[in-house]
Tab-separated table of C-alpha atoms in Angstrom:
chain	number	residue	atom	x	y	z
A	26	MET	CA	-71.649	-48.632	0.823
A	27	SER	CA	-74.796	-50.041	-0.750
A	28	ILE	CA	-74.807	-53.788	-1.495
A	29	LEU	CA	-77.681	-56.135	-2.231
A	30	LEU	CA	-77.334	-59.253	-0.018
A	31	LYS	CA	-78.816	-62.734	0.011
A	32	ILE	CA	-79.099	-64.097	3.577
A	33	TYR	CA	-79.836	-67.744	4.320
A	34	ALA	CA	-79.524	-70.238	7.220
A	35	HIS	CA	-77.846	-73.633	7.324
A	36	ASN	CA	-77.328	-75.927	10.328
A	37	GLY	CA	-78.219	-73.163	12.735
A	38	ALA	CA	-75.846	-70.588	11.191
A	39	LEU	CA	-76.693	-67.525	9.144
A	40	TYR	CA	-74.852	-66.877	5.877
A	41	TYR	CA	-74.956	-63.989	3.453
A	42	ARG	CA	-73.729	-63.517	-0.072
A	43	PRO	CA	-73.354	-60.136	-1.782
A	44	LEU	CA	-75.220	-60.097	-5.080
A	45	LYS	CA	-74.177	-56.792	-6.554
A	46	THR	CA	-73.125	-53.269	-5.711
A	47	ILE	CA	-75.952	-50.781	-5.957
A	48	ILE	CA	-74.932	-47.785	-8.047
A	49	PRO	CA	-75.020	-44.633	-5.904
A	50	GLU	CA	-77.275	-41.849	-7.139
A	51	PRO	CA	-75.642	-38.491	-7.937
A	52	ILE	CA	-77.058	-35.267	-6.550
A	53	ASN	CA	-75.894	-33.262	-9.589
A	54	TYR	CA	-75.336	-34.474	-13.139
A	55	PHE	CA	-74.012	-32.511	-16.114
A	56	PRO	CA	-73.806	-34.802	-19.181
A	57	LEU	CA	-71.820	-32.228	-21.198
A	58	THR	CA	-72.687	-33.840	-24.524
A	59	ALA	CA	-73.838	-32.660	-27.953
A	60	ALA	CA	-77.482	-33.023	-26.895
A	61	GLN	CA	-77.056	-30.324	-24.236
A	62	TYR	CA	-75.140	-28.127	-26.675
A	63	ASP	CA	-77.950	-28.313	-29.229
A	64	THR	CA	-80.561	-27.263	-26.638
A	65	ASN	CA	-78.444	-24.594	-24.857
A	66	ASN	CA	-78.538	-26.594	-21.607
A	67	ILE	CA	-74.843	-27.272	-21.149
A	68	TRP	CA	-74.696	-25.914	-17.592
A	69	THR	CA	-78.125	-27.187	-16.513
A	70	ASP	CA	-78.191	-29.863	-13.814
A	71	GLN	CA	-80.151	-32.815	-15.182
A	72	ILE	CA	-81.381	-33.746	-11.693
A	73	SER	CA	-82.507	-30.451	-10.168
A	74	GLY	CA	-82.965	-28.400	-13.332
A	75	ARG	CA	-80.774	-25.674	-11.863
A	76	SER	CA	-78.506	-23.702	-14.200
A	77	LEU	CA	-74.943	-22.855	-13.159
A	78	THR	CA	-75.199	-19.612	-15.113
A	79	GLY	CA	-78.300	-18.456	-13.257
A	80	SER	CA	-80.491	-18.417	-16.375
A	81	GLU	CA	-82.223	-21.028	-18.485
A	82	ASN	CA	-81.369	-21.643	-22.154
A	83	HIS	CA	-78.131	-19.741	-21.693
A	84	ILE	CA	-75.899	-19.801	-24.777
A	85	ALA	CA	-72.675	-21.008	-23.188
A	86	ALA	CA	-69.460	-19.184	-24.021
A	87	GLY	CA	-66.265	-21.088	-24.672
A	88	VAL	CA	-67.941	-24.479	-25.221
A	89	TYR	CA	-67.870	-26.262	-28.580
A	90	ARG	CA	-69.137	-29.431	-30.203
A	91	ILE	CA	-66.526	-32.042	-31.039
A	92	LYS	CA	-66.330	-33.139	-34.646
A	93	ASN	CA	-67.606	-36.693	-35.192
A	94	PHE	CA	-68.150	-37.239	-31.443
A	95	ASP	CA	-71.402	-36.564	-29.577
A	96	ASP	CA	-70.558	-37.912	-26.103
A	97	GLY	CA	-68.562	-34.930	-24.874
A	98	LEU	CA	-67.788	-31.247	-25.463
A	99	LEU	CA	-64.691	-29.102	-25.800
A	100	LEU	CA	-64.259	-26.495	-23.074
A	101	ASN	CA	-62.286	-23.364	-24.021
A	102	SER	CA	-59.575	-24.840	-26.292
A	103	TYR	CA	-57.481	-27.921	-27.006
A	104	ARG	CA	-54.493	-26.358	-28.773
A	105	THR	CA	-53.565	-22.756	-29.603
A	106	ASP	CA	-50.910	-21.100	-31.738
A	107	THR	CA	-49.429	-19.469	-28.634
A	108	ALA	CA	-49.454	-22.671	-26.527
A	109	ILE	CA	-51.299	-20.687	-23.823
A	110	PRO	CA	-54.711	-21.887	-22.589
A	111	LEU	CA	-57.679	-19.646	-21.954
A	112	LEU	CA	-56.941	-18.370	-18.457
A	113	HIS	CA	-60.415	-17.240	-17.359
A	114	ASN	CA	-63.968	-18.231	-18.176
A	115	TYR	CA	-66.623	-16.736	-15.916
A	116	ASP	CA	-69.492	-18.386	-17.751
A	117	TYR	CA	-69.648	-21.312	-15.317
A	118	THR	CA	-68.118	-19.743	-12.175
A	119	SER	CA	-70.759	-17.197	-11.234
A	120	SER	CA	-72.151	-17.213	-7.705
A	121	ALA	CA	-74.964	-19.456	-8.998
A	122	ALA	CA	-72.438	-22.138	-9.964
A	123	LEU	CA	-71.385	-23.131	-6.432
A	124	LEU	CA	-71.993	-26.848	-5.807
A	125	TYR	CA	-71.805	-29.067	-2.730
A	126	GLY	CA	-70.742	-32.690	-2.616
A	127	CYS	CA	-68.201	-35.167	-1.300
A	128	ALA	CA	-67.284	-37.057	-4.484
A	129	LEU	CA	-66.980	-36.313	-8.196
A	130	THR	CA	-66.766	-38.567	-11.247
A	131	ILE	CA	-65.901	-37.127	-14.650
A	132	ARG	CA	-64.295	-37.871	-18.012
A	133	ILE	CA	-61.607	-35.513	-19.312
A	134	LYS	CA	-59.154	-35.161	-22.177
A	135	PRO	CA	-56.886	-32.230	-21.185
A	136	GLY	CA	-55.751	-29.735	-23.805
A	137	GLN	CA	-52.159	-29.621	-24.985
A	138	PHE	CA	-50.780	-26.950	-22.655
A	139	GLU	CA	-48.005	-28.764	-20.842
A	140	GLY	CA	-46.542	-25.658	-19.239
A	141	TYR	CA	-49.718	-24.486	-17.492
A	142	PRO	CA	-51.687	-25.901	-14.549
A	143	MET	CA	-55.419	-26.038	-15.355
A	144	ALA	CA	-58.082	-26.231	-12.649
A	145	LEU	CA	-60.320	-29.293	-12.820
A	146	CYS	CA	-62.239	-28.118	-9.745
A	147	VAL	CA	-61.748	-25.709	-6.860
A	148	LEU	CA	-62.815	-26.485	-3.280
A	149	TYR	CA	-63.506	-23.394	-1.161
A	150	GLY	CA	-63.009	-23.184	2.593
A	151	GLU	CA	-62.864	-20.202	4.948
A	152	LYS	CA	-63.928	-16.872	3.516
A	153	GLY	CA	-61.244	-14.194	3.565
A	154	GLU	CA	-61.137	-10.472	2.867
A	155	TYR	CA	-60.397	-8.995	-0.560
A	156	ASN	CA	-61.043	-12.341	-2.297
A	157	ARG	CA	-58.231	-14.008	-0.368
A	158	ASN	CA	-60.353	-17.052	0.409
A	159	GLU	CA	-59.071	-20.407	1.538
A	160	LYS	CA	-59.139	-22.824	-1.381
A	161	LEU	CA	-57.821	-26.154	-2.598
A	162	VAL	CA	-57.296	-26.328	-6.364
A	163	ILE	CA	-57.256	-29.779	-7.984
A	164	ALA	CA	-55.475	-29.198	-11.282
A	165	ILE	CA	-53.948	-30.928	-14.300
A	166	GLU	CA	-50.321	-30.111	-15.117
A	167	GLN	CA	-47.972	-32.070	-17.401
A	168	ARG	CA	-50.671	-34.781	-17.497
A	169	GLN	CA	-50.327	-35.146	-13.726
A	170	LEU	CA	-52.888	-34.448	-11.026
A	171	VAL	CA	-51.526	-31.716	-8.735
A	172	VAL	CA	-53.009	-29.780	-5.815
A	173	PHE	CA	-52.564	-26.116	-4.896
A	174	TYR	CA	-53.540	-25.062	-1.381
A	175	CYS	CA	-54.010	-21.403	-0.522
A	176	ALA	CA	-54.670	-20.465	3.097
A	177	LYS	CA	-57.105	-17.684	3.971
A	178	GLY	CA	-55.523	-14.275	3.467
A	179	GLU	CA	-52.477	-15.675	1.658
A	180	SER	CA	-51.486	-15.045	-1.953
A	181	ASN	CA	-48.842	-17.718	-2.531
A	182	PRO	CA	-50.363	-21.198	-2.893
A	183	GLU	CA	-48.516	-24.324	-1.867
A	184	ARG	CA	-48.042	-26.888	-4.640
A	185	ILE	CA	-48.542	-30.552	-3.673
A	186	GLU	CA	-47.681	-33.518	-5.893
A	187	THR	CA	-50.096	-36.464	-5.903
A	188	GLY	CA	-48.195	-38.986	-8.034
A	189	VAL	CA	-51.358	-39.585	-10.087
A	190	SER	CA	-50.817	-39.700	-13.864
A	191	LEU	CA	-53.557	-39.449	-16.456
A	192	ASN	CA	-53.867	-41.661	-19.510
A	193	PRO	CA	-51.497	-41.006	-22.435
A	194	GLN	CA	-51.768	-37.929	-24.634
A	195	HIS	CA	-54.976	-37.480	-26.678
A	196	GLN	CA	-56.727	-40.217	-24.671
A	197	TRP	CA	-59.762	-39.854	-22.422
A	198	THR	CA	-59.353	-40.404	-18.675
A	199	SER	CA	-62.288	-41.415	-16.460
A	200	VAL	CA	-61.472	-40.290	-12.934
A	201	GLY	CA	-63.169	-40.206	-9.526
A	202	LEU	CA	-62.339	-37.832	-6.657
A	203	ASN	CA	-63.260	-38.042	-2.963
A	204	PHE	CA	-63.336	-34.762	-1.038
A	205	HIS	CA	-64.088	-35.977	2.484
A	206	ASN	CA	-62.968	-38.559	5.033
A	207	ASN	CA	-62.727	-38.787	8.823
A	208	LYS	CA	-59.866	-36.254	8.778
A	209	GLY	CA	-61.865	-33.468	7.159
A	210	TYR	CA	-62.173	-31.952	3.689
A	211	GLY	CA	-59.721	-31.800	0.809
A	212	LEU	CA	-58.563	-34.410	-1.691
A	213	ALA	CA	-59.071	-37.654	0.201
A	214	GLY	CA	-58.465	-40.040	-2.692
A	215	VAL	CA	-58.426	-40.529	-6.464
A	216	TYR	CA	-59.906	-43.416	-8.419
A	217	ILE	CA	-58.212	-44.038	-11.761
A	218	ASN	CA	-57.614	-47.135	-13.893
A	219	ASN	CA	-59.585	-49.451	-11.566
A	220	HIS	CA	-57.753	-48.408	-8.427
A	221	LEU	CA	-58.656	-46.051	-5.572
A	222	MET	CA	-55.550	-44.261	-4.280
A	223	PRO	CA	-55.806	-42.670	-0.803
A	224	LEU	CA	-54.089	-39.247	-0.699
A	225	ASN	CA	-55.338	-37.566	2.499
A	226	ILE	CA	-54.578	-33.993	1.395
A	227	MET	CA	-57.089	-32.643	3.904
A	228	ARG	CA	-56.043	-28.995	4.277
A	229	LEU	CA	-59.353	-27.111	4.337
A	230	LYS	CA	-60.368	-25.646	7.687
A	231	GLN	CA	-63.998	-25.773	6.559
A	232	PHE	CA	-65.881	-26.660	3.395
A	233	SER	CA	-67.962	-24.011	1.610
A	234	GLY	CA	-68.523	-25.577	-1.809
A	235	ILE	CA	-67.069	-26.560	-5.180
A	236	TYR	CA	-66.639	-24.806	-8.499
A	237	LEU	CA	-66.091	-26.997	-11.528
A	238	PHE	CA	-63.340	-26.118	-14.027
A	239	GLY	CA	-62.255	-22.803	-12.528
A	240	PHE	CA	-62.374	-20.072	-9.888
A	241	VAL	CA	-65.169	-17.768	-8.897
A	242	SER	CA	-64.884	-14.478	-10.761
A	243	GLY	CA	-61.993	-12.344	-9.488
A	244	ASP	CA	-60.559	-15.043	-7.220
A	245	GLU	CA	-57.902	-16.557	-9.481
A	246	GLU	CA	-54.581	-17.756	-8.159
A	247	GLN	CA	-51.064	-17.560	-9.559
A	248	TYR	CA	-48.273	-20.014	-8.820
A	249	GLU	CA	-44.802	-18.580	-9.330
A	250	ASP	CA	-44.919	-16.807	-12.723
A	251	LYS	CA	-48.038	-18.460	-14.173
A	252	VAL	CA	-51.741	-18.032	-13.576
A	253	ILE	CA	-53.597	-21.244	-12.755
A	254	ALA	CA	-55.839	-21.432	-15.812
A	255	THR	CA	-59.391	-22.633	-16.107
A	256	PHE	CA	-59.695	-26.126	-17.538
A	257	ASN	CA	-59.039	-26.375	-21.277
A	258	GLY	CA	-59.890	-29.637	-23.033
A	259	ALA	CA	-62.650	-32.153	-23.627
A	260	ILE	CA	-65.117	-32.907	-20.806
A	261	ALA	CA	-68.047	-35.288	-20.323
A	262	HIS	CA	-70.369	-36.765	-17.676
A	263	ALA	CA	-69.668	-34.786	-14.502
A	264	LYS	CA	-71.500	-36.334	-11.524
A	265	LEU	CA	-71.421	-35.069	-7.956
A	266	PHE	CA	-72.332	-37.263	-4.950
A	267	ASN	CA	-73.258	-36.287	-1.407
A	268	THR	CA	-71.040	-38.945	0.227
A	269	PRO	CA	-67.554	-40.283	-0.536
A	270	LEU	CA	-67.485	-43.401	-2.729
A	271	ILE	CA	-65.636	-46.660	-2.207
A	272	GLN	CA	-63.643	-48.402	-4.923
A	273	ALA	CA	-66.484	-50.731	-5.943
A	274	GLU	CA	-68.845	-47.781	-6.385
A	275	PHE	CA	-66.357	-45.800	-8.467
A	276	LYS	CA	-65.772	-48.899	-10.571
A	277	THR	CA	-69.480	-49.451	-11.162
A	278	ILE	CA	-69.886	-45.873	-12.411
A	279	LEU	CA	-66.700	-45.410	-14.429
A	280	ASP	CA	-66.475	-48.878	-15.981
A	281	SER	CA	-69.354	-47.902	-18.249
A	282	TYR	CA	-66.942	-45.635	-20.160
A	283	ASP	CA	-64.291	-46.983	-22.521
A	284	ASP	CA	-61.185	-44.801	-22.397
A	285	SER	CA	-59.481	-46.832	-25.133
A	286	THR	CA	-61.802	-45.485	-27.847
A	287	ASN	CA	-61.975	-42.093	-29.563
A	288	ASN	CA	-58.323	-41.262	-29.108
A	289	GLY	CA	-56.779	-38.420	-31.064
A	290	VAL	CA	-56.701	-34.647	-31.282
A	291	VAL	CA	-59.988	-32.876	-30.523
A	292	PHE	CA	-61.371	-30.888	-33.448
A	293	THR	CA	-64.439	-28.674	-33.130
A	294	GLN	CA	-67.619	-28.696	-35.162
A	295	PHE	CA	-69.188	-25.311	-35.644
A	296	GLU	CA	-72.671	-24.594	-34.362
A	297	HIS	CA	-74.337	-24.791	-37.772
A	298	LYS	CA	-72.463	-28.000	-38.636
A	299	THR	CA	-70.296	-26.319	-41.241
A	300	GLU	CA	-66.642	-27.068	-41.637
A	301	LEU	CA	-63.720	-24.851	-42.376
A	302	ILE	CA	-62.765	-25.363	-46.023
A	303	LYS	CA	-59.116	-25.197	-46.948
A	304	MET	CA	-58.525	-23.684	-50.337
A	305	PHE	CA	-55.333	-24.220	-52.282
A	306	LEU	CA	-54.058	-22.426	-55.385
A	307	ASP	CA	-52.728	-25.083	-57.759
A	308	VAL	CA	-49.910	-23.596	-59.804
A	309	LYS	CA	-48.857	-26.014	-62.508
A	310	ASN	CA	-45.309	-26.008	-63.782
A	311	ASN	CA	-44.782	-27.790	-67.088
A	312	ASP	CA	-42.604	-27.540	-70.187
A	313	LYS	CA	-44.863	-24.993	-71.848
A	314	ASP	CA	-44.347	-22.581	-68.972
A	315	ASN	CA	-40.637	-22.501	-69.767
A	316	ASP	CA	-40.981	-21.817	-73.531
A	317	PRO	CA	-39.703	-18.377	-74.609
A	318	PRO	CA	-42.303	-15.866	-75.783
A	319	PRO	CA	-42.918	-15.647	-79.564
A	320	PRO	CA	-40.716	-13.199	-81.514
A	321	PRO	CA	-42.112	-9.757	-82.351
A	322	PRO	CA	-43.750	-9.251	-85.778
A	323	ASP	CA	-41.401	-8.707	-88.716
A	324	GLY	CA	-43.000	-5.431	-89.655
A	325	ASN	CA	-45.127	-6.754	-92.483
A	326	ILE	CA	-48.377	-4.852	-91.999
A	327	GLY	CA	-50.523	-6.520	-94.571
A	328	ASN	CA	-49.487	-5.124	-97.959
A	329	GLY	CA	-45.943	-6.420	-98.299
A	330	GLU	CA	-44.339	-3.200	-97.130
A	331	GLN	CA	-41.447	-3.713	-94.701
A	332	LEU	CA	-40.940	-1.151	-91.985
A	333	PRO	CA	-37.640	-0.160	-90.470
A	334	PRO	CA	-37.141	-1.378	-86.908
A	335	ASN	CA	-38.833	0.657	-84.161
A	336	GLN	CA	-40.698	2.871	-86.615
A	337	PRO	CA	-44.451	3.474	-86.499
A	338	PRO	CA	-46.442	2.553	-89.587
A	339	SER	CA	-47.488	5.137	-92.092
A	340	GLY	CA	-51.098	5.999	-92.725
A	341	ASN	CA	-51.246	3.003	-95.004
A	342	THR	CA	-52.862	0.576	-92.571
A	343	GLY	CA	-54.809	-1.929	-94.607
A	344	ASN	CA	-55.320	-3.667	-97.874
A	345	SER	CA	-56.661	-0.519	-99.594
A	346	GLY	CA	-53.272	1.208	-99.448
A	347	THR	CA	-54.851	4.419	-100.816
A	348	ARG	CA	-57.005	5.845	-98.036
A	349	PRO	CA	-55.369	8.717	-96.115
A	350	PRO	CA	-55.306	8.737	-92.329
A	351	LEU	CA	-58.410	9.964	-90.552
A	352	GLN	CA	-58.437	13.655	-89.711
A	353	PRO	CA	-60.392	15.408	-86.950
A	354	PRO	CA	-63.571	17.092	-88.131
A	355	GLY	CA	-63.388	20.757	-88.957
A	356	GLY	CA	-65.339	23.510	-87.299
A	357	SER	CA	-65.912	24.191	-83.621
A	358	LYS	CA	-64.514	21.700	-81.067
A	359	GLY	CA	-66.750	22.954	-78.236
């Protein structure tokens, strides 16, 4: 804990008064805002300059600008016609994307996929054969924070409830996670809504690193009949710290965000700032549309002659009344 103190003496005794909490410095910072989208630096660490994709100026796949909002981005999707989130996205889970740290702060607005768990981050432990690595998945499901633990060599993860609920639907949630305490590594505690909740889900036998928003390629997990999806929803301001944070430090960092603003469904803004135009065909229905068609002509063809019904006119077709019908020219038709 870092606190600035004022120390003074009075009547032979020493006194101190805390002045303020010093904001801890992150070791990795991904703003995840429109500015990074516009410069193709979405997965570039603002502190070290390292790219999680392994290449600079990488055009990120599955990341979109949010319409009328520059302080965050949409990852994968927010709603789909099938109500199924994007299950895999290897763009940010290559081997270059492995991070190390003991605390994470981030803002999220999960997509509307209530029936699927979505990985917010994955903590890796012991390395196993055939991609059966030990891992602890911190996921969002039914707007609850849940944990899936998979032991090395096992294929059936254990699901663990945390009792932590996110903010209401279509609202941002600023959350802090501690991954280490004196009992080891795992999910030590969660800071949300001005309160740090100790959880002590310390299952990892060792700690090998963290992947944000999903699994390393080919290492996905399935719980019962559903794949644990990558994170789908809005994200912003991911910061990783090398030590666990106390409540006052989480508060100092996360109080700078206002979760009560910018509520509502996330809509995307295309790369060239164009919008999808809805076109409607306006079919008017008025009294004229219902009028019967005019009656057929009475057979008067211009010279007062009346024709019998359903009979073609004679060669008399105009006011002259004397000119015979045209005949084909004589001679060769070649």
